[in-house]
Short mmCIF file of C-alpha atoms in Angstrom, two decimals:
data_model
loop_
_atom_site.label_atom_id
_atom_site.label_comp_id
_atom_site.label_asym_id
_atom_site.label_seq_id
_atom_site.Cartn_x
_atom_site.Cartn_y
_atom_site.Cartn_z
CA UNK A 56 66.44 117.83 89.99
CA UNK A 57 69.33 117.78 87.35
CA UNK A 58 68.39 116.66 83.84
CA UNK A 59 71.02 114.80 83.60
CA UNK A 60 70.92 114.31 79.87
CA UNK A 61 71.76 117.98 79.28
CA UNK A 62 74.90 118.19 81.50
CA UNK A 63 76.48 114.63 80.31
CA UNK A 64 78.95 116.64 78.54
CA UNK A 65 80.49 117.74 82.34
CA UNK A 66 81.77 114.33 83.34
CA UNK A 67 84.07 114.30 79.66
CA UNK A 68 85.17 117.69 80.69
CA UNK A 69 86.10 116.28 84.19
CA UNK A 70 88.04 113.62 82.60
CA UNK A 71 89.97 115.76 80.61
CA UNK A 72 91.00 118.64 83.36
CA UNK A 73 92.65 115.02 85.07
CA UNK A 74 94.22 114.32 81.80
CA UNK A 75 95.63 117.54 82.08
CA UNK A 76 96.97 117.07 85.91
CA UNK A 77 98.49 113.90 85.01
CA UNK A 78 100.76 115.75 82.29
CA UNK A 79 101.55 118.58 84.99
CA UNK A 80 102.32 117.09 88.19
CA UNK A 81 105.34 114.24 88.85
CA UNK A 82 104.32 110.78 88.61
CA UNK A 83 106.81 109.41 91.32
CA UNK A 84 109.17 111.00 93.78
CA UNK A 85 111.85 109.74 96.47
CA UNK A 86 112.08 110.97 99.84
CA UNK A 87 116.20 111.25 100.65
CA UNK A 88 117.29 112.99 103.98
CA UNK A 89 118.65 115.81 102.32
CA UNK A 90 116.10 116.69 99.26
CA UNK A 91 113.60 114.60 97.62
CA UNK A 92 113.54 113.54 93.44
CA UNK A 93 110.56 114.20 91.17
CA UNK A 94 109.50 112.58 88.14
CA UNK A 95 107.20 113.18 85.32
CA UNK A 96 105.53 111.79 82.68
CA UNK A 97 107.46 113.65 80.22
CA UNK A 98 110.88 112.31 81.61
CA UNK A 99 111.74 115.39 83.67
CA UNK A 100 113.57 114.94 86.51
CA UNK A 101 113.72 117.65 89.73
CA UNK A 102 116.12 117.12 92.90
CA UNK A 103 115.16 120.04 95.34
CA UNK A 104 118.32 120.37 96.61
CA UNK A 105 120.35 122.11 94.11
CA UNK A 106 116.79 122.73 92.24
CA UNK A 107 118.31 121.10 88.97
CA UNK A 108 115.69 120.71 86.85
CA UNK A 109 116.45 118.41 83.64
CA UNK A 110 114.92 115.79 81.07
CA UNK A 111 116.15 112.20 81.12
CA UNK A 112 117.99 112.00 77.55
CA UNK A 113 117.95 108.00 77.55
CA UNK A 114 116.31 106.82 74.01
CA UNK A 115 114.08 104.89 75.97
CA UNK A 116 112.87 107.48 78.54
CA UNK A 117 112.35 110.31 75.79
CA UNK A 118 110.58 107.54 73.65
CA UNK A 119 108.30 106.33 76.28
CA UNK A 120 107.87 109.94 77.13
CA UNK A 121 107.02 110.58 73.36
CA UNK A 122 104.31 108.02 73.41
CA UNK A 123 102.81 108.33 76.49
CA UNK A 124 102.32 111.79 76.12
CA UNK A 125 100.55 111.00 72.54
CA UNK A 126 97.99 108.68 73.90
CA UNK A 127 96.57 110.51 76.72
CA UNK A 128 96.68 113.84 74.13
CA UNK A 129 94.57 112.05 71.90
CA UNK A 130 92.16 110.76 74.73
CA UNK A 131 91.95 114.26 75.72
CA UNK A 132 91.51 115.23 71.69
CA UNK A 133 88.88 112.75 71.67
CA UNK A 134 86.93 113.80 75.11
CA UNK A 135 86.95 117.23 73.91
CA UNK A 136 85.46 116.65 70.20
CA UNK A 137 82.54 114.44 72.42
CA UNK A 138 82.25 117.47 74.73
CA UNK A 139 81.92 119.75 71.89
CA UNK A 140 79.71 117.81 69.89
CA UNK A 141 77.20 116.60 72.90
CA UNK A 142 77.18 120.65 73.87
CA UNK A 143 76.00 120.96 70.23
CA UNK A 144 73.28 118.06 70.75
CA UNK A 145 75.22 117.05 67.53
CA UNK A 146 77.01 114.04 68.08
CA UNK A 147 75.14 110.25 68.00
CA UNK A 148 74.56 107.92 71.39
CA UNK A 149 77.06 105.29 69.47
CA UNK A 150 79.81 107.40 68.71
CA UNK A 151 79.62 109.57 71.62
CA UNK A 152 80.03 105.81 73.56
CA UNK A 153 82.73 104.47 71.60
CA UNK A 154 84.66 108.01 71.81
CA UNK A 155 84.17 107.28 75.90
CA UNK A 156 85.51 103.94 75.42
CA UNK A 157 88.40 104.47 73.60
CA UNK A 158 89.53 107.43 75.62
CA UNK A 159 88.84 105.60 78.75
CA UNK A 160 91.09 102.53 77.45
CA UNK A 161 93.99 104.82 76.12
CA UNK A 162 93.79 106.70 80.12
CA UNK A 163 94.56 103.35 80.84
CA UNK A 164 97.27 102.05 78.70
CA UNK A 165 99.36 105.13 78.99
CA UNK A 166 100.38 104.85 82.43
CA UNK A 167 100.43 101.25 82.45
CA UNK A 168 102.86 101.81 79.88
CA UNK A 169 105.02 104.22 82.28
CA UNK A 170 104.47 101.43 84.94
CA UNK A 171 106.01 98.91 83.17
CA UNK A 172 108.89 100.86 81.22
CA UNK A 173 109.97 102.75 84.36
CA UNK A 174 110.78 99.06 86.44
CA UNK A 175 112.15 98.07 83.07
CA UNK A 176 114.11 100.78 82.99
CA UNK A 177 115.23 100.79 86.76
CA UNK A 178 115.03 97.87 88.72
CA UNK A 179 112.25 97.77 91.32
CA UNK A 180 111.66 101.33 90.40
CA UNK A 181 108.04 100.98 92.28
CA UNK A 182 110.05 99.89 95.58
CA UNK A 183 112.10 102.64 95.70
CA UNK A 184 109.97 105.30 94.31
CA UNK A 185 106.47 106.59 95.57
CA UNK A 186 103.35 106.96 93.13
CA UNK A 187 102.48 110.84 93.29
CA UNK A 188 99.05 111.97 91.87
CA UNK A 189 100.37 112.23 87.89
CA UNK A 190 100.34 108.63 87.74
CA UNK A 191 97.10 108.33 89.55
CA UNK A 192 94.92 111.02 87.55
CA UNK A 193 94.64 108.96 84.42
CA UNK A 194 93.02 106.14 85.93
CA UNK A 195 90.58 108.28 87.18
CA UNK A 196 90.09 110.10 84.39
CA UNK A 197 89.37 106.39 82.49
CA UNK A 198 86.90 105.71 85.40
CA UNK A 199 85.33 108.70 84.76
CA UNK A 200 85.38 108.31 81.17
CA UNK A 201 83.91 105.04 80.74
CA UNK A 202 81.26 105.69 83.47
CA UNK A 203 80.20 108.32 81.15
CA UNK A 204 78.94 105.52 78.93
CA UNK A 205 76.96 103.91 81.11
CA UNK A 206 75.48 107.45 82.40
CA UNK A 207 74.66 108.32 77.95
CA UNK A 208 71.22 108.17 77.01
CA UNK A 209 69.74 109.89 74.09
CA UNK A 210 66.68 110.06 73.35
#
């Protein structure tokens, strides 16, 4: 059986390679008959048709962009200091729980954030667009960091 305790620091590093997906891959798209429309976290924008590839300039996309992007960087920051340190059987059972938390929570807020702000910023933007897996990965990532707590023991 798998001691557990001595490959806790996998689950963090699971969390992270989904931070990682939700930065890469679109968080919404639109089916059209002729091409289909991408979006990303980042604000970039794809039509396959004509293959133009470009960043929404609005203030509030690049701003919403800005943070979003900052939150889930310093969940990931903060995953990988708790993988380092647990690797290094250097880091305590509180810390190494709160870190878990507080990455989970910011997985979370970010795109709840881009939830909110993109139906802000186009209305019933959830109706016409569909979810893709960028928008998805974060909440697992959260689920997978804050189950991480509950899997921590030291001893």
């Amino acid at each position: 059986m798998v001691d557990l305790k001595k490959r806790i620091w996998i689950f963090p590093l699971i969390s992270i390679i989904f931070s990682i997906l939700s930065l890469s891959l679109p968080v919404a798209y639109r089916e059209h008959a002729t091409y289909n429309s991408y979006f990303w976290l980042s604000a970039l924008n794809l039509r396959t048709d004509t293959g133009a590839l470009w960043y929404n300039s609005d203030p509030l996309a690049i701003t919403g962009a800005v943070l979003e992007i900052l939150v889930i960087v310093i969940a990931m920051i903060l995953l990988l200091f708790s993988v380092i340190r647990i690797y290094q059987d250097k880091l305590s059972e509180k810390l190494a729980k709160l870190n878990f938390l507080v990455s989970g929570l910011l997985l979370i807020l970010s795109p709840l954030g881009y939830i909110i702000l993109a139906n802000l910023y186009v209305s019933d933007f959830w109706s016409i667009y569909i979810p893709f897996f960028g928008i998805i990965s974060p909440f697992i990532a959260a689920g997978i960091s804050i189950l991480t707590i509950f899997l921590y023991k030291r001893e």
